[in-house]
mmCIF file of C-alpha atoms (C1' of nucleotides) in Angstrom:
data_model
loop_
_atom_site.group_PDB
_atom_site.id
_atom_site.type_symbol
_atom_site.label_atom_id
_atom_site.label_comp_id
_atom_site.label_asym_id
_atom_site.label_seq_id
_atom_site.Cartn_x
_atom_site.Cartn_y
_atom_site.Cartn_z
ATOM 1 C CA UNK A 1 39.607 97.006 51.161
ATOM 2 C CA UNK A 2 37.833 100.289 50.416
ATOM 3 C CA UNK A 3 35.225 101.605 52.895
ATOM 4 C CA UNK A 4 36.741 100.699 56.362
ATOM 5 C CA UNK A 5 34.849 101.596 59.937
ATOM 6 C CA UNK A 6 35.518 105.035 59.156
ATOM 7 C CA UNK A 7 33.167 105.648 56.565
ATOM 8 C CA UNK A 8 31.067 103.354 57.875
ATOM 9 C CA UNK A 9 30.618 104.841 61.652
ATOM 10 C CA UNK A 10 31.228 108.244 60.265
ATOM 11 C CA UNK A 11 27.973 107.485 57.929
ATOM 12 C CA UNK A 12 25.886 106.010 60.363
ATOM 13 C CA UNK A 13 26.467 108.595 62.397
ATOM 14 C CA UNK A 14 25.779 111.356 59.912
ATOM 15 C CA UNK A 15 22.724 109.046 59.399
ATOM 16 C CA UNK A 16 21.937 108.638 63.263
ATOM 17 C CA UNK A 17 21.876 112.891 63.816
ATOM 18 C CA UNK A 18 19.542 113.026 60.454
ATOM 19 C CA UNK A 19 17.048 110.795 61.914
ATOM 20 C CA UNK A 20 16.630 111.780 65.670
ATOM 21 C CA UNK A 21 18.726 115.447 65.366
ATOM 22 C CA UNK A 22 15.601 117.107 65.069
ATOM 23 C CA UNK A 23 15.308 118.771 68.528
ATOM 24 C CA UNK A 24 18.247 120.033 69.083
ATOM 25 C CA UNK A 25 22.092 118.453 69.638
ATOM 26 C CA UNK A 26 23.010 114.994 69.978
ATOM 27 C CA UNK A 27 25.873 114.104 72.178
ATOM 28 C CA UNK A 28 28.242 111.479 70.815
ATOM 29 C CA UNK A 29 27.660 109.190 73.680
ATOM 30 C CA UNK A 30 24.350 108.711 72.511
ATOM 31 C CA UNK A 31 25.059 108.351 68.986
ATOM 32 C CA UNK A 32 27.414 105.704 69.975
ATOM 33 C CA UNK A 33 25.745 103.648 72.294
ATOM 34 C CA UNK A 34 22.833 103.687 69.045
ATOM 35 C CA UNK A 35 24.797 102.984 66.417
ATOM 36 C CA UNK A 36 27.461 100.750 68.291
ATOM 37 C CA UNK A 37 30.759 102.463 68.216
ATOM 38 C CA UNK A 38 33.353 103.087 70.513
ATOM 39 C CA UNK A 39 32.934 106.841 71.379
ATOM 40 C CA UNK A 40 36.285 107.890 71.752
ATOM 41 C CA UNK A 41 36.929 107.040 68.036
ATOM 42 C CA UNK A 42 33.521 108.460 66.960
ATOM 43 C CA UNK A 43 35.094 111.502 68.198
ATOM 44 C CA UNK A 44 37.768 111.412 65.451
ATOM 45 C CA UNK A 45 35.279 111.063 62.948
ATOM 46 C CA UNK A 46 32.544 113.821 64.335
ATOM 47 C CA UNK A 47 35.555 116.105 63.934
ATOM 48 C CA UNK A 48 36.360 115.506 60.774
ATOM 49 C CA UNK A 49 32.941 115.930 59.778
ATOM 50 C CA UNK A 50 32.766 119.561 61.729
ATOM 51 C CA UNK A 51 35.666 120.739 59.607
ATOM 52 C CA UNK A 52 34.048 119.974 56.420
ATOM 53 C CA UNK A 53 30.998 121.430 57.410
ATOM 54 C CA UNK A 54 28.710 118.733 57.450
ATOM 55 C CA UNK A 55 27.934 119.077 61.362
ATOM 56 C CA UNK A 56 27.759 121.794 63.963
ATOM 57 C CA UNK A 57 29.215 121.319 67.389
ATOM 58 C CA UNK A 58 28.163 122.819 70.712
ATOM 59 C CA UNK A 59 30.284 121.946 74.266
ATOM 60 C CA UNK A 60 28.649 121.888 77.615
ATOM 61 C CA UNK A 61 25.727 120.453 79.605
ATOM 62 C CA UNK A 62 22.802 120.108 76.415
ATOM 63 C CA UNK A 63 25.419 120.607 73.943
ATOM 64 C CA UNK A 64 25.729 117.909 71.252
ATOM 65 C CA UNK A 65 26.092 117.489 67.545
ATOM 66 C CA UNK A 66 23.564 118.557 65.056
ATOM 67 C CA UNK A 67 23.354 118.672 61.032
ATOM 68 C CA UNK A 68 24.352 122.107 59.134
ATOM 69 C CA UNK A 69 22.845 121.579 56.294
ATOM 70 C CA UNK A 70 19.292 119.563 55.861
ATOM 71 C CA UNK A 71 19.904 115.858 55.003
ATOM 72 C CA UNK A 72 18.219 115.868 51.713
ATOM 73 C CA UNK A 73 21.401 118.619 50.490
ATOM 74 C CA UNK A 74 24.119 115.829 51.594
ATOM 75 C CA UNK A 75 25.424 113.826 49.495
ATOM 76 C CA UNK A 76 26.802 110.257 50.178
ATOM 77 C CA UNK A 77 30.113 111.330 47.519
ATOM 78 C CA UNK A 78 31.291 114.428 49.503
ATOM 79 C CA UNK A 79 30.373 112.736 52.739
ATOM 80 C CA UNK A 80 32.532 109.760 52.212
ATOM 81 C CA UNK A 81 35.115 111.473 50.636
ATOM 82 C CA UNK A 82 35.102 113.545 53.995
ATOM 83 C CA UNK A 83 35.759 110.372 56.122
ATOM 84 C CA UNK A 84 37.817 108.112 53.804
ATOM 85 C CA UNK A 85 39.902 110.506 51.103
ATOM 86 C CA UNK A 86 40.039 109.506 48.236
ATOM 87 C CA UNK A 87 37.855 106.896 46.452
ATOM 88 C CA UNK A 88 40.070 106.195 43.146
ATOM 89 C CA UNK A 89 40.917 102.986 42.826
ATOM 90 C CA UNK A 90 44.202 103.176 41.632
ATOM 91 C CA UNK A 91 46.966 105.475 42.250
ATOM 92 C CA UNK A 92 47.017 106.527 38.286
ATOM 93 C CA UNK A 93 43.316 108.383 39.067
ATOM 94 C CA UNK A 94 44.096 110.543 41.957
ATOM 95 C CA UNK A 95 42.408 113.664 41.089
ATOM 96 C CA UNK A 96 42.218 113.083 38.024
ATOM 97 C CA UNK A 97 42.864 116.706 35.517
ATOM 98 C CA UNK A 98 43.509 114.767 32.828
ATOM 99 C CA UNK A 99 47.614 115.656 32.897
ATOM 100 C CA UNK A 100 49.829 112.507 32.152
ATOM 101 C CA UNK A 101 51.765 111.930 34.427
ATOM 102 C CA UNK A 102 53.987 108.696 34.328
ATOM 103 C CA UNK A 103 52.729 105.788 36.300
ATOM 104 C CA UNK A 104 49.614 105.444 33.501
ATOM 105 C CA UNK A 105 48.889 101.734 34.312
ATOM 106 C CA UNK A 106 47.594 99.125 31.957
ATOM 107 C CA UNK A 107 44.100 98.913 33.252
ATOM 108 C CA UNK A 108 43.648 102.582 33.416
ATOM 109 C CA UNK A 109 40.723 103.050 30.741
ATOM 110 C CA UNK A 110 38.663 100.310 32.229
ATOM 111 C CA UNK A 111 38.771 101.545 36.142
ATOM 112 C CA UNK A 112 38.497 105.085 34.914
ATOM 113 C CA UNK A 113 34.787 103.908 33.924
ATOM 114 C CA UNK A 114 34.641 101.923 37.177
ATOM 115 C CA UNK A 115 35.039 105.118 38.790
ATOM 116 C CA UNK A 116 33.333 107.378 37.112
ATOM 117 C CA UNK A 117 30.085 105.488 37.548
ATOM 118 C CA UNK A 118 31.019 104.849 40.943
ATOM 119 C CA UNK A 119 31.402 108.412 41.791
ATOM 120 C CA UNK A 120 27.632 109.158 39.924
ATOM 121 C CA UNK A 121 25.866 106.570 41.975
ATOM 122 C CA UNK A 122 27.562 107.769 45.171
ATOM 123 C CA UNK A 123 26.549 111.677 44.409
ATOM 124 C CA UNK A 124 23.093 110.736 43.674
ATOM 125 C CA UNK A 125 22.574 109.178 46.798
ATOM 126 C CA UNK A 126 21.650 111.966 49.788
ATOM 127 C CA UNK A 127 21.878 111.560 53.521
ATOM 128 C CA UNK A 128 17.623 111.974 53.394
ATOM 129 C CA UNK A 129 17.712 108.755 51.027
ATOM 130 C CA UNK A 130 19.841 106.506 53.733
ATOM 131 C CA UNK A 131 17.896 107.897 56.131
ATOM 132 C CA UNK A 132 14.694 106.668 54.989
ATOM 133 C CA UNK A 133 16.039 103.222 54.177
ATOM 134 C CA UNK A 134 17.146 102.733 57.867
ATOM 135 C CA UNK A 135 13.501 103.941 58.869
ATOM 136 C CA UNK A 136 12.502 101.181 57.179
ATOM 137 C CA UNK A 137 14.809 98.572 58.463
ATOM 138 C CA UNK A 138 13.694 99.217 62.120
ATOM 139 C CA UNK A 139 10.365 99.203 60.891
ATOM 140 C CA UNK A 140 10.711 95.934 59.384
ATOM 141 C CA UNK A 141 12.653 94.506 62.035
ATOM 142 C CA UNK A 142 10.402 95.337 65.043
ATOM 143 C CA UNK A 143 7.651 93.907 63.138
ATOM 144 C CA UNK A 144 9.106 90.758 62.404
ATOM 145 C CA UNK A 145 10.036 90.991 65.904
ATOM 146 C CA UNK A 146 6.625 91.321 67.178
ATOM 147 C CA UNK A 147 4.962 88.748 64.870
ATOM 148 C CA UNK B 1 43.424 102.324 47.529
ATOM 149 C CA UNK B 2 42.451 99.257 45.679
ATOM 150 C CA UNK B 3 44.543 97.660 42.969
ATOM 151 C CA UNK B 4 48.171 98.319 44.221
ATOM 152 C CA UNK B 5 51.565 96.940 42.682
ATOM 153 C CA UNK B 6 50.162 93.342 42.539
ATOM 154 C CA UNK B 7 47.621 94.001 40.228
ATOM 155 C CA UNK B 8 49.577 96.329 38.347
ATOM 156 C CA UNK B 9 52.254 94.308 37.791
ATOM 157 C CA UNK B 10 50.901 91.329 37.397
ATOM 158 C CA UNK B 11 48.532 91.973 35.025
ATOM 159 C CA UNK B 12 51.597 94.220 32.933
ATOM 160 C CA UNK B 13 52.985 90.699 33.163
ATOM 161 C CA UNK B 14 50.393 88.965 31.376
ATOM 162 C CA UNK B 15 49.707 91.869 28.931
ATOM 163 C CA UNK B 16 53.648 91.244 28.534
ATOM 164 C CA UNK B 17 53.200 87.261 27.767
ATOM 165 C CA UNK B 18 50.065 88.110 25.650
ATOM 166 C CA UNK B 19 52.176 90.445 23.593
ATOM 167 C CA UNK B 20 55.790 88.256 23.081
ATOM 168 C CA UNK B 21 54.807 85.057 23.917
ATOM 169 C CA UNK B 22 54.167 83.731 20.657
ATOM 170 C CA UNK B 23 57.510 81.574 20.012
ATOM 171 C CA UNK B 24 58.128 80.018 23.093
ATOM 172 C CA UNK B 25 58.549 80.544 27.078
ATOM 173 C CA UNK B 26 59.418 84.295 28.268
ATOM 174 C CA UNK B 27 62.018 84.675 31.179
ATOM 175 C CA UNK B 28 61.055 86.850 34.223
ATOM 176 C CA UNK B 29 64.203 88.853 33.716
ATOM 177 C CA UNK B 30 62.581 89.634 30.699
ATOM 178 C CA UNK B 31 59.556 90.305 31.809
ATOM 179 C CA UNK B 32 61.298 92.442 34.569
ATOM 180 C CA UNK B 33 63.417 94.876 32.047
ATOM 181 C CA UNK B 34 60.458 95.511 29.870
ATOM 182 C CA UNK B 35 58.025 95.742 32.352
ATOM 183 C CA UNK B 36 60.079 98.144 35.214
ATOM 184 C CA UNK B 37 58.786 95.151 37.687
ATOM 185 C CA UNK B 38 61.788 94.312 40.541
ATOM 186 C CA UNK B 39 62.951 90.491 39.600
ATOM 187 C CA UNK B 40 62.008 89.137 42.558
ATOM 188 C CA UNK B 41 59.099 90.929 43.595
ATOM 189 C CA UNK B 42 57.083 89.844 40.064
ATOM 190 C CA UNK B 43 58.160 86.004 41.008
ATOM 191 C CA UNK B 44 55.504 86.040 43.427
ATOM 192 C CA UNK B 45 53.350 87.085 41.202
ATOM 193 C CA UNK B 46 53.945 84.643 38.728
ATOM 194 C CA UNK B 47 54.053 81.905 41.181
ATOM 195 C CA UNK B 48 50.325 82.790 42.300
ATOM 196 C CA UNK B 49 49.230 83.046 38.992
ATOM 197 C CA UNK B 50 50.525 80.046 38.246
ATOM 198 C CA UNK B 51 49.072 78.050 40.927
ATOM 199 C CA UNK B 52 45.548 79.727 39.670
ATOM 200 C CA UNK B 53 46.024 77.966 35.915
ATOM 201 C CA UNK B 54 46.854 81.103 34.218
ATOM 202 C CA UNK B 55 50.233 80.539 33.043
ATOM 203 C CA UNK B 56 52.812 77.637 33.207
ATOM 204 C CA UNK B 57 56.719 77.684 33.363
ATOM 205 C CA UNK B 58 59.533 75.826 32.519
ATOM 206 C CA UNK B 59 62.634 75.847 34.154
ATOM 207 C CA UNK B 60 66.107 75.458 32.660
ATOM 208 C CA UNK B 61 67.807 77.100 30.252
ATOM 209 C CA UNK B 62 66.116 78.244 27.183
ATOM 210 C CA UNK B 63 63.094 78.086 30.352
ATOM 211 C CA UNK B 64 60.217 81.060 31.272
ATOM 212 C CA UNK B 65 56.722 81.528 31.658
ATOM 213 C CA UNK B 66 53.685 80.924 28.756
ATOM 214 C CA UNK B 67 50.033 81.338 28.658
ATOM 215 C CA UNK B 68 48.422 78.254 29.452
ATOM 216 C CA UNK B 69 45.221 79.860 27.055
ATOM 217 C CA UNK B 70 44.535 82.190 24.331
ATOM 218 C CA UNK B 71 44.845 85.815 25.846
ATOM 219 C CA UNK B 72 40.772 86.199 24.292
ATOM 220 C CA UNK B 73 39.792 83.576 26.941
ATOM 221 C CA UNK B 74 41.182 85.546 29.989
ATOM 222 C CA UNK B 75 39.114 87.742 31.496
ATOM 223 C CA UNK B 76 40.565 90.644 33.470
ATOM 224 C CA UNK B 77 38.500 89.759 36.986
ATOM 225 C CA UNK B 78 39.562 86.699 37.606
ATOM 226 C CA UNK B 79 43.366 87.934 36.718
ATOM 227 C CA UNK B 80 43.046 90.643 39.147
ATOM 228 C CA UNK B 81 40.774 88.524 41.867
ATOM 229 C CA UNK B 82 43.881 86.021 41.819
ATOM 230 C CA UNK B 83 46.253 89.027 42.380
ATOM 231 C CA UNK B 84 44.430 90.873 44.563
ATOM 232 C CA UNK B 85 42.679 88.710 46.633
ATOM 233 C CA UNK B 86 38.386 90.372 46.588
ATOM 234 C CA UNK B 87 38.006 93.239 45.282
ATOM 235 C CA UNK B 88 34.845 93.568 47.231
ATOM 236 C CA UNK B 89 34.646 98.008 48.573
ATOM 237 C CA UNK B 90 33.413 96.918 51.731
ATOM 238 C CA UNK B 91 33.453 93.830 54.458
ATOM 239 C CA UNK B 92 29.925 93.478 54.220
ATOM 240 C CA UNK B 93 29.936 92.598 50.484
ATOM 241 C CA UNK B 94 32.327 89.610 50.954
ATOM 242 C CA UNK B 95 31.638 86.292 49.152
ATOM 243 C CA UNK B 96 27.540 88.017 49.023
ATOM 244 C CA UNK B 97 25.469 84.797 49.660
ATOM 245 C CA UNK B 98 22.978 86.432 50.524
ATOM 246 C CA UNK B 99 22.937 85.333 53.641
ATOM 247 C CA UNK B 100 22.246 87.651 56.744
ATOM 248 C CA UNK B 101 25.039 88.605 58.224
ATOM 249 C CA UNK B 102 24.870 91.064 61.383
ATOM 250 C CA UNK B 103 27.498 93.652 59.802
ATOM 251 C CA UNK B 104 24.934 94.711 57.915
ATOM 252 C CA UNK B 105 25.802 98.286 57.053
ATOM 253 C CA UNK B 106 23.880 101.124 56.099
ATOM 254 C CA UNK B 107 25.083 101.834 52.963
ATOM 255 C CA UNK B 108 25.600 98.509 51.397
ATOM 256 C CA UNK B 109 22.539 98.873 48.942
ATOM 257 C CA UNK B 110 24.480 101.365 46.998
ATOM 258 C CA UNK B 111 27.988 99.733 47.389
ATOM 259 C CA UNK B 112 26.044 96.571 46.067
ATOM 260 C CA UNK B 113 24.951 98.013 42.842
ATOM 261 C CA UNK B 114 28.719 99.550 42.230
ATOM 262 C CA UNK B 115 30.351 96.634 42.611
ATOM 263 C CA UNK B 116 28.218 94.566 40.544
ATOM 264 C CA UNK B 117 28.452 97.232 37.645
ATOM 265 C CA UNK B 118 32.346 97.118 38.436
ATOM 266 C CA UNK B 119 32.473 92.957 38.123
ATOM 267 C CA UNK B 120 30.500 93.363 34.824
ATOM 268 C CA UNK B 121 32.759 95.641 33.150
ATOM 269 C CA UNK B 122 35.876 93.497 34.365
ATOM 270 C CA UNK B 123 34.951 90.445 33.237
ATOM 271 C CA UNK B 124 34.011 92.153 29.637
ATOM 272 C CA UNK B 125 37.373 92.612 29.468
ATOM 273 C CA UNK B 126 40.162 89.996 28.228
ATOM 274 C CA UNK B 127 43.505 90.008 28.267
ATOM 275 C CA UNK B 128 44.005 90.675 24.199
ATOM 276 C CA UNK B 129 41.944 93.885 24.885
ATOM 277 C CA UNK B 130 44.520 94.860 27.345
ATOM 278 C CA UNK B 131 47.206 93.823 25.025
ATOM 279 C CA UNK B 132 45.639 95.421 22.093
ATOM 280 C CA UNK B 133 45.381 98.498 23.594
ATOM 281 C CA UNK B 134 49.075 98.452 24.685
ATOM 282 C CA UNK B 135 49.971 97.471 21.204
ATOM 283 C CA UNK B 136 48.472 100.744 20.351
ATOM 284 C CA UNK B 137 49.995 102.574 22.988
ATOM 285 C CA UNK B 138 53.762 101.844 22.169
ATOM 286 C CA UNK B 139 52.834 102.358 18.156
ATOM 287 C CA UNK B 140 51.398 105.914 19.052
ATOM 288 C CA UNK B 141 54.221 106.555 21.147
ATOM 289 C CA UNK B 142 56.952 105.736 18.591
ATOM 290 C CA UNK B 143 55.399 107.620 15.759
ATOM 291 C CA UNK B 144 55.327 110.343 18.531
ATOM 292 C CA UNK B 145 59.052 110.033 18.802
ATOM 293 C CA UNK B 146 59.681 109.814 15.095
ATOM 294 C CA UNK B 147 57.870 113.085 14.095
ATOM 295 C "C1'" DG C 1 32.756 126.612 90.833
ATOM 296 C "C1'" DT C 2 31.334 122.393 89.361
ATOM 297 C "C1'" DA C 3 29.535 119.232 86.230
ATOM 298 C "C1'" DT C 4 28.985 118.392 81.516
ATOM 299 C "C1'" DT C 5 30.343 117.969 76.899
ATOM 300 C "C1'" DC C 6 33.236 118.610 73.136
ATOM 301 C "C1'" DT C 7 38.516 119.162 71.156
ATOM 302 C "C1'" DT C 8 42.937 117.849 70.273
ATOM 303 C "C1'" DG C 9 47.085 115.562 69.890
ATOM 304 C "C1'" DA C 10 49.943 111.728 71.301
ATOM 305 C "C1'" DC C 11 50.223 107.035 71.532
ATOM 306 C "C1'" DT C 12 49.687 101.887 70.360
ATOM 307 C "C1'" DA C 13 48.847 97.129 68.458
ATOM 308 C "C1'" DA C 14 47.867 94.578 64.588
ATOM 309 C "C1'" DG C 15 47.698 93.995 59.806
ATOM 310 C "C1'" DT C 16 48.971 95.041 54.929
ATOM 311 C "C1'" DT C 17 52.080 96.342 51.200
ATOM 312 C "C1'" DA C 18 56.036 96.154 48.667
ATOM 313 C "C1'" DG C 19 59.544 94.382 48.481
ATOM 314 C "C1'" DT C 20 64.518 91.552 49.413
ATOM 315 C "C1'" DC C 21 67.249 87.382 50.165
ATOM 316 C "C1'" DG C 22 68.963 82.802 50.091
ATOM 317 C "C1'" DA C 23 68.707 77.888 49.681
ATOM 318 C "C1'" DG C 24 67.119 74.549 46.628
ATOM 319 C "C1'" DA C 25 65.112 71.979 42.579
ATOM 320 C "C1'" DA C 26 64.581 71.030 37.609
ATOM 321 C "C1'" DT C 27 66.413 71.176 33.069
ATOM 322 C "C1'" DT C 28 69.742 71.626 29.192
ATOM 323 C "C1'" DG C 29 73.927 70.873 26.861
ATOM 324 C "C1'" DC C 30 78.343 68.994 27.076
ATOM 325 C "C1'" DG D 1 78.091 63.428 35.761
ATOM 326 C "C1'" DC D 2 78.984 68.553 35.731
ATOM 327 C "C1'" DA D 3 78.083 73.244 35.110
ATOM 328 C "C1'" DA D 4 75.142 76.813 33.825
ATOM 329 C "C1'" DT D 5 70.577 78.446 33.649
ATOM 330 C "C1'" DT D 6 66.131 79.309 35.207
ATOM 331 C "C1'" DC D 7 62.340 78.798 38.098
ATOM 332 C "C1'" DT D 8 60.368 77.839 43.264
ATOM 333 C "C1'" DC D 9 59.539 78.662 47.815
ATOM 334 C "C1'" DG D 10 59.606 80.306 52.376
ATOM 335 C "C1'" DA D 11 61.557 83.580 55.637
ATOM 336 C "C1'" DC D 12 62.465 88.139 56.573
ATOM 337 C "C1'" DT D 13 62.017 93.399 56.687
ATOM 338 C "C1'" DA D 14 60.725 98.438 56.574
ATOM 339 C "C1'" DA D 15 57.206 101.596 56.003
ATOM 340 C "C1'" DC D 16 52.522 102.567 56.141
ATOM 341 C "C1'" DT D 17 47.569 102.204 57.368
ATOM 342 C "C1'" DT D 18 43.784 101.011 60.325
ATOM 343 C "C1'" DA D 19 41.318 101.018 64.329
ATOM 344 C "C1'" DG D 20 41.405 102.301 68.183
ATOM 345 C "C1'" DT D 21 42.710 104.308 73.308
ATOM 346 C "C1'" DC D 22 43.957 107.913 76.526
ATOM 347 C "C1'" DA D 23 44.674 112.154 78.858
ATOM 348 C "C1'" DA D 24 44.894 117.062 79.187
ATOM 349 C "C1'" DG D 25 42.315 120.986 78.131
ATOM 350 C "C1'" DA D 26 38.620 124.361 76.594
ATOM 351 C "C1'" DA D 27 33.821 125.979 76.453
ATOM 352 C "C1'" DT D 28 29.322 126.198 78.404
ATOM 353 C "C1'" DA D 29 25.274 125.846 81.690
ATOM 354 C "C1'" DC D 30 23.575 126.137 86.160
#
DNA sequence: GTATTCTTGACTAAGTTAGTCGAGAATTGC
DNA sequence: GCAATTCTCGACTAACTTAGTCAAGAATAC
């Protein structure tokens, strides 16, 4: 498998602080009881995500996590990249500078386009865009609710 | 990571049969030496893609392992799906139905549209591409040698 | 000083990967 | 029928990854 709970919480979280993060920090007990997940492993992932420089951290009563950089500037690529390492999809296209090294597999040529598209369609997508979908889920699902 | 030894290996394998199996049944040991694949690691491999229909084997001497069809009617995604197991980046894109399940996650609209680009370009692919462009690969390589 | 909140590193259980090994079954040629 | 060859299958293992948990500690607000 590829994207595990890592990049998924890690997301939704980054997602979570970019919807309601607008006054001020969010604790991580908050963003976990939101976005269901266990909030001593969040922690692992909000820390991660302060040394890349995605988030901001603040201790104490009020203190919280908060976005560093508006949402519509993050991309989905870096972010998962972040939380996950490495996206290739075969050993042979680790950072790939074009050097030969040994292990060139069979397949390479075809999953080299795999990846390259994959990696365009991942930096095109910003933290404002998944944002705005999940605004619309909720919408959509507490209407449906309330029909 | 995605495609590990199994897919690498077993798809060398077939690239292998595509490529010498014109007179008759190919021996894993062969297979093995030409390959770099340990002996009894790439029986497994045979043995599941065997059971899938891709190649049949003979045992006793003068015994080995043929394509059961012409390498132009095998399609690299199915190979690799046998190998591999689903190649699917996320849980939530598992077998899609398109039923509702409730791990719906929040970026699975992207993830959606890779992995349906990445299933097209597999399945453009057949095995006498692969073992075309390995064909080319040794020939460049020798004249490489020879200059 | 106390309560709150984040920070960090150590630890664990379960699952996957990449194999190895050995007993056995089918086939060929004599 | 016997011996050699070759595949078949299931059990086993070591190392690694994933998905967490836990506890001690540091910073901040009041």
């Amino acid at each position: 498998m590829y994207i595990g709970t890592k990049g998924d919480y890690g997301i939704r979280a980054l997602i979570d602080l970019a919807m309601y993060g607008g006054a001020g920090p969010i604790q991580r007990a908050e963003i976990a009881r939101r976005q269901h997940i266990p909030e001593a492993y969040l922690d692992h992932l909000l820390a991660q995500l302060r040394r890349a420089g995605f988030i901001q951290s603040t201790r104490g009563p009020g203190g919280g996590h908060q976005l560093n950089r508006p949402a519509a500037e993050i991309c989905l690529l870096h972010a998962l990249e972040t939380l996950e390492g490495s996206l290739a999809p075969m050993p042979c296209l680790e950072d790939h500078d074009d050097g030969e090294s040994d292990s060139v597999c069979a397949q390479q040529w075809v999953w080299r386009e795999i990846y390259d598209d994959m990696r365009a369609r991942l930096q095109a997508v910003t933290l404002a865009d998944l944002a705005a979908r999940e605004q619309e889920r909720l919408r959509a699902l507490a209407t449906s609710y309330s029909i």
